[in-house]
XYZ file of C-alpha atoms in Angstrom:
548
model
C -115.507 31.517 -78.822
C -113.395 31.310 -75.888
C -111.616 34.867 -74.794
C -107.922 34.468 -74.710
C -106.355 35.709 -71.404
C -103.014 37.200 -71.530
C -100.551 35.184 -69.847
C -99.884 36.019 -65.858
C -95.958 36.423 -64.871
C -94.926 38.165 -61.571
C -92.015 41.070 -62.107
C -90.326 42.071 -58.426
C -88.376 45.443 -58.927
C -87.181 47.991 -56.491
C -88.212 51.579 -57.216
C -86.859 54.646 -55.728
C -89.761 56.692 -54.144
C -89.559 59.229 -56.533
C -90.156 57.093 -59.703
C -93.204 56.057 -57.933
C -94.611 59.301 -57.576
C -93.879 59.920 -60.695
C -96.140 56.825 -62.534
C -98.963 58.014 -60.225
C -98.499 61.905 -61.201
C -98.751 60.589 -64.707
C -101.887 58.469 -64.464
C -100.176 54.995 -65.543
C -100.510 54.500 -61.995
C -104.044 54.185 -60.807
C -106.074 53.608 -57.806
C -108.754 50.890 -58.604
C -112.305 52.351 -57.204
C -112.986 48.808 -55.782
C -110.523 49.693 -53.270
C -111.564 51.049 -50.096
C -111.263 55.128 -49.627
C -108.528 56.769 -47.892
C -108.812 56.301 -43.793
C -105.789 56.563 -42.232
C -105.289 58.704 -38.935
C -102.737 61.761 -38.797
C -100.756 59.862 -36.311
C -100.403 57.054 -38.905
C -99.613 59.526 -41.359
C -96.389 60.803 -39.465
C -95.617 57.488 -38.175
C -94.919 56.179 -41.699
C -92.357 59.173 -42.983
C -90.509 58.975 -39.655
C -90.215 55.119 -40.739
C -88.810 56.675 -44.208
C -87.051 58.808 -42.808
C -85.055 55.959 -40.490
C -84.750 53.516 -43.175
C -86.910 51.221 -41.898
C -88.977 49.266 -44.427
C -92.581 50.211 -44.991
C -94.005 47.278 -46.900
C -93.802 46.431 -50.559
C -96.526 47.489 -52.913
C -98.658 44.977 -54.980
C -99.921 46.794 -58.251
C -101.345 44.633 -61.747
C -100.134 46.020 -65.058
C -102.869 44.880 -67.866
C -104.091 46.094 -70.924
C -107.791 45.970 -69.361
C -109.736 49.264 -68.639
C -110.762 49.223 -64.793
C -112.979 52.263 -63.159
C -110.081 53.792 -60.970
C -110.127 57.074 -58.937
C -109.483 60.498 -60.789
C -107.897 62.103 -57.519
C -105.308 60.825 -55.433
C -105.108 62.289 -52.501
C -106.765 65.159 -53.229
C -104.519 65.838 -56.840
C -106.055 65.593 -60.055
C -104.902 62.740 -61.544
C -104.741 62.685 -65.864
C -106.783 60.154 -67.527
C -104.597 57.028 -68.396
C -102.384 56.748 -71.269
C -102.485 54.473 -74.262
C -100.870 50.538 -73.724
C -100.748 49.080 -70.572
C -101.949 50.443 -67.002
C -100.871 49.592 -63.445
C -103.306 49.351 -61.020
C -102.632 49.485 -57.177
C -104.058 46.153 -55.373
C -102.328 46.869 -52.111
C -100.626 50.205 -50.755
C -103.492 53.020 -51.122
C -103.250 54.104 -47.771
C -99.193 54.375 -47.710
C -98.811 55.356 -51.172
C -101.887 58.249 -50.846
C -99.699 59.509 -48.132
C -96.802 59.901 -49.900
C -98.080 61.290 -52.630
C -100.998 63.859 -50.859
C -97.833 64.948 -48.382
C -94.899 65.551 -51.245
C -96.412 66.397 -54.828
C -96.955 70.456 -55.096
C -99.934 71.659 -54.196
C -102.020 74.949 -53.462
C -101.478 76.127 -50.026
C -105.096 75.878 -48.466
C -106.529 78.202 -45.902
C -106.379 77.906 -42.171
C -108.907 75.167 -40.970
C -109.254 73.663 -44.712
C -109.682 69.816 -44.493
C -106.560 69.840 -47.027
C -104.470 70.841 -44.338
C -103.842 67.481 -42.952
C -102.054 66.515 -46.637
C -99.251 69.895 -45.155
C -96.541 67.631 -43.284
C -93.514 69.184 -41.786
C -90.258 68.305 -40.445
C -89.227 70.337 -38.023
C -84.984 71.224 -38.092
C -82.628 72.014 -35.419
C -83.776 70.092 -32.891
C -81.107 67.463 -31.234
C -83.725 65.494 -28.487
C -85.114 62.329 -30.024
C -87.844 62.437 -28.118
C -88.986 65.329 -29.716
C -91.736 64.860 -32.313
C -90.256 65.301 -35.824
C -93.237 65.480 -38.148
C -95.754 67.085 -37.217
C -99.194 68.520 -39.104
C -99.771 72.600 -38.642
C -103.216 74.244 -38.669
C -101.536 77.610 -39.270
C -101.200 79.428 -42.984
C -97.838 80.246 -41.334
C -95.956 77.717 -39.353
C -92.610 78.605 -37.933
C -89.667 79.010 -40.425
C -87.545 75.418 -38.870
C -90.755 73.252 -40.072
C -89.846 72.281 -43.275
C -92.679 71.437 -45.478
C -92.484 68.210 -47.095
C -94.060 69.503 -50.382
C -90.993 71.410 -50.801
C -88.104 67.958 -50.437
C -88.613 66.723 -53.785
C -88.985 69.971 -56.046
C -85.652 71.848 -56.170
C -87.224 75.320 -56.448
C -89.364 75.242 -53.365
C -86.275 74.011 -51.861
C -84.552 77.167 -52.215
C -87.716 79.436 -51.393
C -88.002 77.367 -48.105
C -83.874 78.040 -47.645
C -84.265 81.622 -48.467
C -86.697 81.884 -45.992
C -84.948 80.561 -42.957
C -82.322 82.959 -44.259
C -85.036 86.139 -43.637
C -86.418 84.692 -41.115
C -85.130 86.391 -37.552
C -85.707 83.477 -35.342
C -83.872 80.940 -37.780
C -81.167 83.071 -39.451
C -78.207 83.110 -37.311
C -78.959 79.343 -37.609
C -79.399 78.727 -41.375
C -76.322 77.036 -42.979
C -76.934 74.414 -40.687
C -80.506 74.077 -40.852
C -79.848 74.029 -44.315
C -77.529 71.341 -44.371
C -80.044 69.116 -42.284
C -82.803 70.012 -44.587
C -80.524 69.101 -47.761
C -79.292 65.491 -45.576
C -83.240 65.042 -45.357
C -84.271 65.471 -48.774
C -81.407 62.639 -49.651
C -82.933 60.536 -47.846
C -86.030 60.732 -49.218
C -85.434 61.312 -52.651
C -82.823 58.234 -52.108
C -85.297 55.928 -50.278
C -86.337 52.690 -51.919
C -89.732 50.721 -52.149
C -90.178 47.000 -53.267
C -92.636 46.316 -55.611
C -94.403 43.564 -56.627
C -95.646 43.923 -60.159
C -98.521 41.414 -61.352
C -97.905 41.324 -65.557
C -100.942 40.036 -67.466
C -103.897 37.845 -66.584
C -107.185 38.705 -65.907
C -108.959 40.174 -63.002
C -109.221 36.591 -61.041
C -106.058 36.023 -61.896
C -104.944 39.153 -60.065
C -107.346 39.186 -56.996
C -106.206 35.081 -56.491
C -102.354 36.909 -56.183
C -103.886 39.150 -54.450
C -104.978 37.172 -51.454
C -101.772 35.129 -51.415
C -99.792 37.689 -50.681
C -99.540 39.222 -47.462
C -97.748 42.151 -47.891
C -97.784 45.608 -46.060
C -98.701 43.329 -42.697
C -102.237 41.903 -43.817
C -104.467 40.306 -46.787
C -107.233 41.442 -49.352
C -110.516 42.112 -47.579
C -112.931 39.447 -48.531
C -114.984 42.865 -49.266
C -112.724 44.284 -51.517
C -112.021 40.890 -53.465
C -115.208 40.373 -53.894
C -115.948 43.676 -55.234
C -113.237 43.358 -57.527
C -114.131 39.878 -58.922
C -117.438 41.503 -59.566
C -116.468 44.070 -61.220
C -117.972 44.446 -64.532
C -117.260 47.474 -67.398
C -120.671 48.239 -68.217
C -121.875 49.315 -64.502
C -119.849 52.615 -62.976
C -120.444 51.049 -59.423
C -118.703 48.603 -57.852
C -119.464 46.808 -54.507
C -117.673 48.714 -52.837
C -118.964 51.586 -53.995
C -122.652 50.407 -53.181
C -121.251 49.161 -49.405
C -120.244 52.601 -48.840
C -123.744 54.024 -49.725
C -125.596 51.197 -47.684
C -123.905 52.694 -44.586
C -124.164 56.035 -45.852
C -127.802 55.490 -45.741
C -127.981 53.792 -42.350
C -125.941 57.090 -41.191
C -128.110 59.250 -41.921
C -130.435 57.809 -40.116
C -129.122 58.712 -36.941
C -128.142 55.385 -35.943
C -124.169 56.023 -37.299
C -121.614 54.163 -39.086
C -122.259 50.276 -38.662
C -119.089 49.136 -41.113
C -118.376 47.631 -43.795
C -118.252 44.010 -42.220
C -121.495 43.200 -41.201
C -122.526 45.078 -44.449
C -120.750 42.735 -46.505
C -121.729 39.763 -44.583
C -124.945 40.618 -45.186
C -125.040 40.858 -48.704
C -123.133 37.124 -48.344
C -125.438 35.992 -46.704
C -128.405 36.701 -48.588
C -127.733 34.331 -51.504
C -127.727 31.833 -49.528
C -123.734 31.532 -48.325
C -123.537 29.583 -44.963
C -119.453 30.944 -44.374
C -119.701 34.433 -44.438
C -116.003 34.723 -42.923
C -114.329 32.623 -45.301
C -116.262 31.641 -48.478
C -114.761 30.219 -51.687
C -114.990 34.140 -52.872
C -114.342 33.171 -56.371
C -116.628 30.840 -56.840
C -119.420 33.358 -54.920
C -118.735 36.225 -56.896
C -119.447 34.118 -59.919
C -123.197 33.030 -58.567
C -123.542 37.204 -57.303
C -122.477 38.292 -60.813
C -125.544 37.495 -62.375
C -128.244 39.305 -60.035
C -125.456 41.699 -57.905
C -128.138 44.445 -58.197
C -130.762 42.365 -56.827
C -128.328 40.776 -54.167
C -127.361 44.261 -52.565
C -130.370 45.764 -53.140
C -132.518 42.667 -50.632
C -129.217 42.575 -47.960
C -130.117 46.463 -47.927
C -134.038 46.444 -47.342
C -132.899 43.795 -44.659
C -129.723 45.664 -42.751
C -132.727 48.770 -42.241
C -134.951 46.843 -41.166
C -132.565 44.802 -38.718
C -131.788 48.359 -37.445
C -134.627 49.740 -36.479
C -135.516 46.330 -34.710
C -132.516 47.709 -32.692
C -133.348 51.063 -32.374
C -137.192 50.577 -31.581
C -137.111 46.764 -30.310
C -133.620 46.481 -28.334
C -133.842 50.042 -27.219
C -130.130 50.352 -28.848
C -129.437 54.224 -29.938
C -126.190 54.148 -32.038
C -124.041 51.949 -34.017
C -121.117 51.774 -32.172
C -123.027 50.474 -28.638
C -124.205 47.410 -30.564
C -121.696 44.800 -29.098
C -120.942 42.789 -32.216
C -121.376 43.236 -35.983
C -122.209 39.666 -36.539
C -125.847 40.328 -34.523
C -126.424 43.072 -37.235
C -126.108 40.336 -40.415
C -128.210 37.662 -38.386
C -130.456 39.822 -37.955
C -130.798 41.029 -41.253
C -130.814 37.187 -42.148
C -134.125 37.111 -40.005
C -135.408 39.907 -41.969
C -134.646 38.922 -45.196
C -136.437 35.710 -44.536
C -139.299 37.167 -42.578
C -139.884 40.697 -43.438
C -143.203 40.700 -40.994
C -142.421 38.884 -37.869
C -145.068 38.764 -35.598
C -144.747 39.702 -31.691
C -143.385 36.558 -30.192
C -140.508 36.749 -33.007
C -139.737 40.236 -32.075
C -139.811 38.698 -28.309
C -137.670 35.727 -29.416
C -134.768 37.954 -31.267
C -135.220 40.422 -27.975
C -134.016 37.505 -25.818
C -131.589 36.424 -28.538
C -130.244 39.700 -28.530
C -128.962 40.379 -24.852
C -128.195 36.573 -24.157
C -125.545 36.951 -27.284
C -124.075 40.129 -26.155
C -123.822 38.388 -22.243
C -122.202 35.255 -23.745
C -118.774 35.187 -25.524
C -120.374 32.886 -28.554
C -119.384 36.084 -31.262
C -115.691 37.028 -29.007
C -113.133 36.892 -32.159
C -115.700 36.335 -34.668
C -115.259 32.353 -34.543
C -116.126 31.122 -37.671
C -117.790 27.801 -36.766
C -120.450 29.923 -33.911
C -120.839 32.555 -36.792
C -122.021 29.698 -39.184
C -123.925 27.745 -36.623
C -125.886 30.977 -35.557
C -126.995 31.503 -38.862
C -128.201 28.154 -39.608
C -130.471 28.454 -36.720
C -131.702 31.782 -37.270
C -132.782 31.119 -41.122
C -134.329 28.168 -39.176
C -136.303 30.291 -37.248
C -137.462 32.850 -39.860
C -139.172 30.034 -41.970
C -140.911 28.634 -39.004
C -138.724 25.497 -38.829
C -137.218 25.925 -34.953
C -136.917 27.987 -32.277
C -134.030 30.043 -31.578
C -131.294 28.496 -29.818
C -129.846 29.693 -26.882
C -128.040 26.733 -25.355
C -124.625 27.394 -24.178
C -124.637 31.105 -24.045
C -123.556 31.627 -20.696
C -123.714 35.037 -19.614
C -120.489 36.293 -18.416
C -120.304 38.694 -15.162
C -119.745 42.657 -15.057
C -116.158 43.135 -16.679
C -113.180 44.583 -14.827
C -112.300 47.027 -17.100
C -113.643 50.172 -18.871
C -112.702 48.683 -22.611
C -115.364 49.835 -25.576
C -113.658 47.697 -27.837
C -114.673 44.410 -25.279
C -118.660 43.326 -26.691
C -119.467 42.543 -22.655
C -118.725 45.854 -22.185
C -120.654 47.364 -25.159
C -123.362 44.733 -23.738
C -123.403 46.822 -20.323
C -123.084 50.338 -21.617
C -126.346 49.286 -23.454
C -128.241 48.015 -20.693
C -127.081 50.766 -18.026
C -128.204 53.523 -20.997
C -131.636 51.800 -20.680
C -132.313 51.319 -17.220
C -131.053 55.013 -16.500
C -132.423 56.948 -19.140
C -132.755 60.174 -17.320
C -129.664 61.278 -15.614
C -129.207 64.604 -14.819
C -126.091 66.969 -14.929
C -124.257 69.381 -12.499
C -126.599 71.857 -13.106
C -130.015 69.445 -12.018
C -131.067 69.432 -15.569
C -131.892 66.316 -17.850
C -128.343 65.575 -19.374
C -128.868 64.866 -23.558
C -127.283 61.538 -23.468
C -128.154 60.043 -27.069
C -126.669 63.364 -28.774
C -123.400 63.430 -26.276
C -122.820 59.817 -26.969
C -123.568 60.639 -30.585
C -121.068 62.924 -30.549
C -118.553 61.934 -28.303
C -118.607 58.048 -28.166
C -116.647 56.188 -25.480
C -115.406 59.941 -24.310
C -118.149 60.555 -23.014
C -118.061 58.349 -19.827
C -115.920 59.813 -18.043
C -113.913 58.509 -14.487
C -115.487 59.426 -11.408
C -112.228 58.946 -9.017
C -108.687 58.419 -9.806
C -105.364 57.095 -8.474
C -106.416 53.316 -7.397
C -105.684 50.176 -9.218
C -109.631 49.374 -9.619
C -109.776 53.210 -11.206
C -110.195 51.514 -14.776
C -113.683 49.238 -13.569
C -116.846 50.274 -15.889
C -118.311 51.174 -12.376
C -115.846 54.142 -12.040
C -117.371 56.054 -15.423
C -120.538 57.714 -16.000
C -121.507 60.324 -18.576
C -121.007 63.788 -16.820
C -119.789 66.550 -18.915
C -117.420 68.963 -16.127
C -115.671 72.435 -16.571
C -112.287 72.318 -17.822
C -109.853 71.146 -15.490
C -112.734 69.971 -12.801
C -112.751 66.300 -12.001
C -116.075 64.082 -12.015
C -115.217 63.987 -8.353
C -114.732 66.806 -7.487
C -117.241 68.570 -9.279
C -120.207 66.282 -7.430
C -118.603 67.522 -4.224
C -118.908 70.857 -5.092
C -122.619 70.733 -5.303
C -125.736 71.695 -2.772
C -126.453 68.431 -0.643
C -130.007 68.107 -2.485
C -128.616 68.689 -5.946
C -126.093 65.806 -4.852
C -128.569 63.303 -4.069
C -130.620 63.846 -6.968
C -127.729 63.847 -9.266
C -125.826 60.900 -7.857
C -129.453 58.396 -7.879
C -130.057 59.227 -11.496
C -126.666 57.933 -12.362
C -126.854 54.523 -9.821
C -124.670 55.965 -7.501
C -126.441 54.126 -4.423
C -126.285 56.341 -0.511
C -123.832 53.572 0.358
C -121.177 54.559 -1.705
C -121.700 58.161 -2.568
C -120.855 57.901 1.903
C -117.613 55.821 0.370
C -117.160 59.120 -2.231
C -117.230 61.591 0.291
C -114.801 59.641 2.307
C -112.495 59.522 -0.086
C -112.517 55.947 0.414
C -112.244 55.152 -3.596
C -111.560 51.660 -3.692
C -114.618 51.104 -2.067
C -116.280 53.406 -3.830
C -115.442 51.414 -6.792
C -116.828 48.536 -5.116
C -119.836 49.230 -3.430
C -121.425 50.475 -7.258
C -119.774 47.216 -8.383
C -122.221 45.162 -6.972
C -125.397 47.412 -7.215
C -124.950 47.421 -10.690
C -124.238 44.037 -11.260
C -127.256 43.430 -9.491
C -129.372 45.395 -11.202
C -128.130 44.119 -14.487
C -128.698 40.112 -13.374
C -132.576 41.214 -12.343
C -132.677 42.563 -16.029
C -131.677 39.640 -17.426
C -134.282 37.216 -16.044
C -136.606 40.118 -16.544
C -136.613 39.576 -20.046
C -136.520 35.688 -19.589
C -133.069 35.176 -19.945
C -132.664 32.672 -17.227
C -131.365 29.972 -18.420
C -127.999 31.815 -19.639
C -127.511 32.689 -15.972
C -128.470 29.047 -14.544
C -126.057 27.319 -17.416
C -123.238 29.673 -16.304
C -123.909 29.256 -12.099
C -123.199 25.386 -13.502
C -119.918 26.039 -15.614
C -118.239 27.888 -13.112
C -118.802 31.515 -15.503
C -121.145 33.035 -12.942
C -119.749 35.390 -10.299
C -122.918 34.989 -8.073
């Protein structure tokens, strides 16, 4: 017999911030555990009550009132959060971020101790100051901040209010000020208590019914995640996890083992890809969480064995030490796709994906994730795990040395990689081997720091290498400062040739910048037919791509 699904209307309403607090505080609003944990930065956190605080709009919320029980989050925020009441339950599809904010930065709570992790939920507003470039909210790290911040935990609840008022009263560097600081704090609090939030309230249905709205709407700036959609059109009562919950543990797991945090993307493209999806940008997600239903368990479980396995080709194969250095997710999922379908390649495989490897992070083929290269790569790389074709290479050109110093730029990632490589022992100010996997580990792009400054080519990848300096000393100065022998041994390990460290100590920077330009590039183009990756170069001499 046929379940009967509730019929699916859609309610706009306007609520004033404080009724929306309010359902949350009360656990009729809930946080759905399919949804992805709480990430935003500070900065974002300030940014969005000094957008309150203006009246500028901050994005409707999309929540879905049903009847149905879903596995949602028992804290919000940090705040213990009741179980849900009897009749009908609103669950937040879009909004955690902005509406955990809210909520962790106004709703009482226990004053934590200096240097708790709870102190970034204590937001202030500081009063009395009349220069709008001055910073408005602001986080503390003090148990005692200075009597004009007000807290925000104190706007909405009337007797914290008045202890906060009394205070500045006491207080000697704010009292001959208080009845006005007073009367700004009070014209604050209006505003917020006052301030209104669109919602967009999803009445019946069931869960498809829900995530379809969902992804239709594009509220708060973007759409559903195809991770999070997924998950939630996956989600079944009798298991406590969902898939998002088991994403976050795959990486968790691939943490720990030193390599870092590889994201959620090429996690989840993975796990796609493994039942045999050929778009894993832009499925039919309905209609693949319906085949995954049955065997999820299974499914997640094989993408798993085959993301470790794809990264410790990386690590011990590639020669690539962290996450964040490879230069695009999508080589982590076609590689896992290899693995999946050949668990024990033999050496000219591992050869084969070696050579696949660098020529993809030379070429722009992955640049902006374009669907069609995505789909065609991993067509040809199921076709090589079953022994059906080589891998295909054609039309990767490799592209030359990139002006700028940009992480986020896969070319550059690409170079980082190789340079870490070829100059694996590079030594400090001190003549001693510098720990480069742990500072890069720990630091990330910070670590590479600029050797000169002042000139327009100052931002070139050439003008950065990883040399931790006193405070206040720059990279510059501090290789001048050392013995002549110390210099030269420093300066080689880091492919600084005599050429230009002669530019260096001239002070001649722009050709500084230039002359380890081309010795790296160089060096990097004799790597890359090294490893046999000619024919990237030749097709790119050809096309015009190939500063020779």
């Amino acid at each position: 017999m046929a379940v009967q699904v509730e019929e699916f209307n859609v309610k706009p309403e306007v609520l004033l911030l404080e009724q929306l607090l309010d359902e949350v505080r009360s656990g009729r609003l809930r946080v759905p555990r399919f949804q992805r944990p709480y990430v935003w930065r500070p900065d974002q956190m300030l940014d969005l009550f000094d957008s309150i605080e203006r009246g500028y709009p901050i994005g409707s919320l999309l929540v879905w009132e049903t009847s149905l029980q879903l596995p949602s989050l028992d804290q919000v925020a940090g705040i213990d959060i009741p179980p849900a009441p009897d009749g009908s339950i609103a669950y937040l599809l879009d909004g955690h971020q902005r509406l955990s904010t809210l909520f962790g930065a106004l709703i009482h709570r226990p004053e934590p101790s200096t240097g708790s992790r709870d102190r970034h939920w204590w937001i202030y507003r500081m009063l009395g100051t009349t220069d709008p470039r001055e910073l408005r909210f602001q986080h503390s790290g003090r148990s005692a901040p200075p009597a004009n911040l007000l807290p925000m935990q104190a706007v909405l609840r009337t007797m914290d209010f008045l202890t906060y008022a009394r205070r500045l009263a006491r207080d000697p560097s704010t009292a001959d000020d208080c009845d006005a600081l007073v009367d700004e704090a009070e014209q604050f609090a209006q505003r917020i208590k006052s301030y209104k939030i669109p919602v967009v309230r999803l009445l019946g249905g069931d869960l498809p019914h829900a995530v379809e709205a969902f992804s239709r709407v594009n509220s708060g700036g973007r759409q559903i995640s195809p991770d999070q959609m997924v998950s939630a059109l996956t989600y079944r009562a009798e298991t406590e996890e969902t898939l998002t919950d088991r994403i976050t543990a795959i990486r968790e797991s691939i943490g720990d083992s030193g390599f870092g945090d590889i994201g959620s993307e090429p996690v989840f493209q993975t796990i796609v890809a493994v039942t045999g999806e050929d778009d894993v940008q832009g499925a039919r997600w309905t209609a693949l969480a319906d085949r995954m239903s049955g065997d999820l368990d299974g499914i997640v479980k094989q993408a798993e064995i085959a993301l470790h396995r794809a990264v410790r080709f990386l690590r011990y194969e590639v020669g690539v030490p962290l996450a964040w250095l490879v230069p695009y997710p999508q080589q982590i999922m076609l590689l896992a796709v290899f693995f999946h379908h050949q668990p024990d390649p033999d050496g000219a495989q591992l050869r084969a994906l070696v050579r696949w490897f660098w020529s993809t992070s030379w070429s722009t083929v992955f640049v902006g994730g374009n669907g069609f290269q995505v789909r065609r790569a991993l067509h040809y790389m199921r076709a090589f795990a079953t022994d059906r074709a080589h891998l295909n290479l054609q039309g990767l050109y490799a592209q030359p040395l990139p002006d700028r110093f940009d992480t986020e730029d896969g070319r550059v990632r690409a170079f980082l990689l190789w340079e870490l490589g070829h100059f694996g022992h590079r030594y400090g100010l001190d003549g001693e081997p510098i720990e480069l996997i742990e500072l890069l580990a720990r630091s990330g792009p910070a670590a590479y720091r600029r050797i000169v400054t002042g000139v327009p080519s100052a931002s070139s990848v050439a003008n950065r290498i990883i040399m931790p300096t006193p405070p206040g000393v720059s990279v510059r100065e501090a290789l001048l400062d050392l013995p002549p022998r110390r210099l030269r041994t420093v300066v080689v390990s880091h492919a600084i040739p005599p050429v230009a460290l002669a530019r260096l100590v001239a002070d001649d920077r722009n050709e500084f910048i230039q002359e380890r330009t081309a010795t790296l590039a160089g060096l990097e183009r004799e790597f890359i037919q090294e490893i046999g990756a000619e024919l990237a170069w030749e097709l790119g001499r050809e096309n015009g791509t190939i500063d020779t």
